[in-house]
Short mmCIF file of C-alpha atoms in Angstrom, two decimals:
data_model
loop_
_atom_site.label_atom_id
_atom_site.label_comp_id
_atom_site.label_asym_id
_atom_site.label_seq_id
_atom_site.Cartn_x
_atom_site.Cartn_y
_atom_site.Cartn_z
CA MET S 1 0.00 0.00 0.00
CA LEU S 2 1.20 3.51 -0.73
CA ILE S 3 0.59 4.62 2.83
CA HIS S 4 3.04 1.98 4.04
CA LYS S 5 5.69 3.09 1.54
CA ARG S 6 5.30 6.69 2.65
CA TYR S 7 5.67 5.75 6.29
CA VAL S 8 8.76 3.68 5.55
CA TRP S 9 10.39 6.53 3.62
CA LEU S 10 9.50 9.01 6.34
CA GLY S 11 11.01 6.68 8.93
CA VAL S 12 14.24 6.46 6.93
CA LEU S 13 14.50 10.25 6.66
CA VAL S 14 13.81 10.68 10.37
CA ALA S 15 16.51 8.16 11.23
CA LEU S 16 18.96 10.14 9.09
CA GLY S 17 18.06 13.35 10.91
CA PHE S 18 16.18 15.11 8.11
CA SER S 19 13.16 17.35 8.67
CA VAL S 20 10.29 16.35 6.40
CA THR S 21 7.67 18.83 5.15
CA ASN S 22 4.78 18.65 2.73
CA ALA S 23 4.49 21.54 0.30
CA ASN S 24 0.94 20.48 -0.57
CA ALA S 25 -0.49 20.19 2.93
CA LYS S 26 -3.67 18.21 3.45
CA THR S 27 -6.66 20.21 4.66
CA LEU S 28 -9.86 19.16 6.43
CA THR S 29 -13.25 20.73 6.92
CA PHE S 30 -14.31 20.37 10.54
CA ALA S 31 -17.05 22.27 12.38
CA GLY S 32 -17.61 24.30 9.23
CA GLU S 33 -14.04 25.60 9.18
CA GLN S 34 -10.85 24.75 7.32
CA TRP S 35 -7.89 23.13 9.08
CA VAL S 36 -4.40 22.30 7.83
CA VAL S 37 -3.00 18.90 8.82
CA LYS S 38 0.58 18.85 10.08
CA ASN S 39 2.92 16.41 8.34
CA GLY S 40 6.64 15.73 8.75
CA VAL S 41 9.04 16.25 11.66
CA ALA S 42 8.52 19.33 13.82
CA ALA S 43 7.91 20.73 17.29
CA PRO S 44 6.49 20.20 19.77
CA GLY S 45 8.50 17.22 20.85
CA PRO S 46 9.87 17.11 18.22
CA ASN S 47 7.42 14.56 16.87
CA ASN S 48 6.82 12.69 13.65
CA TRP S 49 3.50 14.07 12.38
CA SER S 50 1.37 12.09 9.95
CA GLU S 51 -1.38 13.57 7.80
CA ASP S 52 -3.03 10.14 7.94
CA ASN S 53 -3.55 10.48 11.70
CA ALA S 54 -6.18 13.23 11.40
CA TRP S 55 -9.49 12.75 9.60
CA VAL S 56 -13.18 13.67 9.74
CA ASP S 57 -15.76 10.88 9.85
CA SER S 58 -19.24 10.70 8.31
CA LEU S 59 -20.71 12.36 11.41
CA GLY S 60 -18.42 15.36 11.00
CA GLN S 61 -16.27 14.43 14.00
CA LEU S 62 -12.52 15.04 13.99
CA HIS S 63 -10.32 12.06 14.86
CA LEU S 64 -6.72 12.45 16.04
CA LYS S 65 -4.51 9.42 16.47
CA ILE S 66 -1.09 8.47 17.80
CA SER S 67 0.06 5.45 15.85
CA TYR S 68 3.04 3.12 15.61
CA LEU S 69 4.27 1.83 12.27
CA TYR S 70 7.56 0.36 11.11
CA GLY S 71 9.47 1.31 14.24
CA ASN S 72 8.24 4.90 14.54
CA TRP S 73 5.53 6.70 16.49
CA TYR S 74 3.39 9.29 14.67
CA SER S 75 1.32 12.10 16.16
CA ALA S 76 -1.51 14.29 14.86
CA GLU S 77 -2.25 17.99 14.63
CA VAL S 78 -4.61 20.28 12.77
CA TYR S 79 -4.37 24.05 12.78
CA GLN S 80 -5.92 27.04 11.10
CA ALA S 81 -3.99 29.15 8.62
CA THR S 82 -6.03 32.22 9.61
CA ASN S 83 -6.11 34.01 12.96
CA LYS S 84 -8.85 34.35 15.55
CA GLY S 85 -9.15 36.82 18.40
CA PHE S 86 -11.15 37.53 21.53
CA GLY S 87 -14.17 35.31 22.04
CA ASN S 88 -15.50 32.00 23.34
CA TYR S 89 -13.89 28.72 22.22
CA GLN S 90 -15.40 25.33 22.98
CA TRP S 91 -14.48 21.74 22.15
CA ARG S 92 -16.53 18.61 22.78
CA VAL S 93 -14.01 15.83 23.39
CA SER S 94 -14.55 12.07 23.54
CA SER S 95 -11.75 10.03 25.10
CA GLN S 96 -10.87 8.05 28.20
CA LEU S 97 -8.96 11.05 29.53
CA ASP S 98 -8.19 9.62 32.95
CA GLN S 99 -6.35 6.76 31.28
CA LEU S 100 -4.07 8.83 29.02
CA ASP S 101 -0.46 7.65 29.13
CA GLU S 102 1.96 9.98 30.93
CA ASN S 103 3.84 10.71 27.70
CA ILE S 104 0.74 11.75 25.73
CA VAL S 105 -0.48 15.34 25.39
CA LEU S 106 -3.86 16.49 24.09
CA GLY S 107 -3.72 20.20 23.28
CA LEU S 108 -6.49 22.69 22.46
CA PHE S 109 -4.87 26.06 22.05
CA HIS S 110 -3.98 29.34 20.39
CA TYR S 111 -0.34 29.92 19.49
CA LYS S 112 1.50 32.67 17.69
CA GLY S 113 4.78 32.85 19.57
CA PRO S 114 7.68 33.35 19.72
CA ASP S 115 8.01 30.46 22.18
CA GLY S 116 7.17 31.61 25.66
CA GLN S 117 4.75 34.28 24.44
CA ASN S 118 1.28 34.60 22.91
CA GLU S 119 -0.24 31.23 23.69
CA ILE S 120 -3.38 30.01 25.47
CA ASP S 121 -3.63 26.30 26.28
CA ILE S 122 -5.92 23.61 27.51
CA GLU S 123 -3.72 20.53 27.82
CA MET S 124 -4.49 17.07 29.10
CA ALA S 125 -0.98 15.92 30.03
CA LYS S 126 1.00 14.47 32.94
CA TRP S 127 4.34 15.51 31.42
CA GLY S 128 6.00 12.16 32.08
CA ASP S 129 4.88 11.80 35.71
CA SER S 130 2.19 9.14 36.13
CA THR S 131 1.23 10.59 39.54
CA ALA S 132 0.76 14.18 38.30
CA PRO S 133 -2.67 15.77 37.78
CA LEU S 134 -3.81 15.53 34.16
CA GLY S 135 -5.43 18.92 33.58
CA ASN S 136 -3.50 22.08 32.67
CA PHE S 137 -4.83 25.58 31.93
CA THR S 138 -2.06 27.96 30.81
CA VAL S 139 -1.64 31.52 29.55
CA TYR S 140 1.63 32.70 28.02
CA PRO S 141 2.10 36.48 28.16
CA ALA S 142 2.22 39.07 25.41
CA SER S 143 5.45 40.47 26.86
CA SER S 144 8.77 38.63 27.03
CA THR S 145 9.38 40.27 30.42
CA LEU S 146 6.74 38.09 32.09
CA SER S 147 6.50 34.36 32.75
CA LEU S 148 3.62 32.05 31.95
CA LYS S 149 0.78 31.47 34.40
CA THR S 150 -0.74 28.03 34.80
CA THR S 151 -2.92 25.90 37.03
CA THR S 152 -3.12 22.10 37.18
CA PHE S 153 -5.97 19.91 38.38
CA ALA S 154 -7.12 16.31 38.56
CA VAL S 155 -9.44 15.05 35.83
CA PHE S 156 -11.85 12.22 36.61
CA PRO S 157 -14.71 12.42 34.09
CA SER S 158 -17.95 10.57 34.70
CA GLY S 159 -17.80 9.20 31.15
CA LEU S 160 -15.99 9.55 27.83
CA ASP S 161 -17.36 12.95 26.84
CA THR S 162 -16.20 16.32 28.14
CA ILE S 163 -16.66 19.97 27.24
CA GLN S 164 -13.41 21.93 27.30
CA ARG S 165 -13.52 25.66 26.73
CA TYR S 166 -12.14 29.09 27.40
CA SER S 167 -13.26 32.68 27.03
CA TRP S 168 -10.40 34.89 25.82
CA ARG S 169 -10.86 38.57 26.59
CA ASN S 170 -8.47 41.46 26.43
CA ASN S 171 -8.30 41.56 30.26
CA ALA S 172 -8.99 37.94 31.27
CA VAL S 173 -8.94 34.31 30.16
CA CYS S 174 -11.53 32.04 31.77
CA PHE S 175 -11.19 28.26 31.47
CA GLN S 176 -13.80 25.58 32.17
CA LEU S 177 -13.96 21.78 31.95
CA PHE S 178 -17.24 19.88 32.26
CA ASN S 179 -18.65 16.41 31.92
CA ASP S 180 -20.67 16.57 28.70
CA ASN S 181 -24.31 15.77 29.43
CA GLY S 182 -25.30 16.37 25.81
CA SER S 183 -27.09 19.66 26.39
CA ASP S 184 -26.17 22.90 24.64
CA GLU S 185 -25.00 24.39 27.94
CA PRO S 186 -23.47 22.13 30.61
CA ALA S 187 -24.99 22.07 34.07
CA ALA S 188 -23.08 23.56 36.99
CA SER S 189 -23.14 20.11 38.61
CA ASP S 190 -21.10 18.74 35.68
CA LYS S 191 -18.20 21.11 36.25
CA ILE S 192 -14.82 19.40 36.74
CA ALA S 193 -12.54 22.43 36.88
CA GLY S 194 -12.36 26.15 36.20
CA TRP S 195 -9.85 28.98 36.39
CA LYS S 196 -10.15 32.72 35.85
CA PHE S 197 -6.91 34.50 35.00
CA ALA S 198 -7.50 38.25 35.31
CA PRO S 199 -4.27 40.09 36.08
CA THR S 200 -4.08 43.84 36.61
CA ASN S 201 -1.28 44.06 34.02
CA TYR S 202 -3.42 42.29 31.44
CA LYS S 203 -2.01 44.16 28.42
CA LYS S 204 1.33 42.42 29.03
CA ALA S 205 0.15 39.23 30.75
CA ILE S 206 -2.53 38.19 28.22
CA PRO S 207 -2.08 37.87 24.44
CA GLN S 208 -3.57 40.91 22.70
CA THR S 209 -3.04 39.82 19.09
CA THR S 210 -5.08 37.45 16.93
CA MET S 211 -3.58 33.96 16.71
CA PRO S 212 -3.99 30.67 14.83
CA LEU S 213 -5.92 27.89 16.55
CA HIS S 214 -4.46 24.38 16.99
CA ILE S 215 -5.69 20.95 18.07
CA ASN S 216 -3.07 18.26 18.60
CA LEU S 217 -2.33 14.86 20.11
CA TRP S 218 1.38 14.29 20.58
CA LEU S 219 4.21 12.65 22.49
CA ARG S 220 6.21 14.48 25.16
CA LYS S 221 9.78 14.92 23.85
CA GLY S 222 8.83 12.54 21.06
CA LEU S 223 8.98 9.64 23.53
CA ALA S 224 6.94 6.49 23.04
CA PRO S 225 3.93 5.92 25.30
CA VAL S 226 5.06 4.12 28.44
CA ASN S 227 2.26 1.60 27.97
CA GLY S 228 3.19 1.07 24.31
CA GLN S 229 -0.40 1.60 23.16
CA GLU S 230 -1.76 3.61 20.26
CA VAL S 231 -4.33 6.28 21.18
CA GLU S 232 -7.25 7.91 19.41
CA VAL S 233 -9.19 10.99 20.54
CA VAL S 234 -12.40 12.23 18.93
CA ILE S 235 -13.27 15.92 18.84
CA LYS S 236 -17.03 15.67 18.43
CA GLY S 237 -17.56 19.39 17.96
CA PHE S 238 -15.98 22.83 18.02
CA SER S 239 -17.48 26.29 18.22
CA TYR S 240 -16.15 29.83 18.22
CA THR S 241 -18.09 32.99 18.94
CA ALA S 242 -16.33 36.33 18.62
CA THR S 243 -16.82 38.61 21.62
CA GLN S 244 -18.94 41.07 19.67
CA ASN S 245 -21.25 38.25 18.54
CA ILE S 246 -21.96 36.69 21.94
CA PRO S 247 -25.73 37.12 22.44
CA THR S 248 -26.87 39.41 25.22
CA GLY S 249 -27.96 37.39 28.24
CA THR S 250 -25.67 34.44 27.46
CA ALA S 251 -24.28 32.88 30.62
CA SER S 252 -20.76 34.16 31.30
CA TRP S 253 -17.90 31.67 31.23
CA CYS S 254 -16.04 33.92 33.67
CA GLN S 255 -18.18 33.26 36.71
#
């Protein structure tokens, strides 16, 4: 099969230390928007990224997979070529989150950089420590003179489905994680975690520029999963509402 030949050739190039890129990047339509699929060898990690590890099914759900083939592990990422700014961002995620291997990272985030600046993250990751809490909410500053701010928390969902979201404002970023009960708006009783980051020096501490949006599933430092198992995560839905378009009377995510 051609896919096997491509993986073999990619594995050979990786072993020789080459960085592999695809001039004709694959794109997907998910949640009514266009996403570019990462392919080749690149950060974070660095990882081997395969365009075959991201796809949209017949229900319109985005699948991301970490796979093993011919001696190499491959990760998955999709990102938008255009920028988005202040507003509400929500993902409906289906995965056994509390069983994620300690070397696996699921990221839902904005990033413009340079590294250490202009980034907002929801990450499900234990960063190599099996005893660490899984959840991470992080804001990287607009100014290089400041350090990132983050909070970590345990994640024990009641089922496979969660709602993960943040409201990015010019003066605050408000994160929330819920069990997904299937309703348009999750119930307060389904809340797993939340964090409001509202510093007084918000013009330096919070990104003020529009940024591309990313969704990825990858391996910390490019290391294999400790359990040696492939992983698949389904993003059942995504929505974005610009601040100026949030309907009056909508429940605030910054409560």
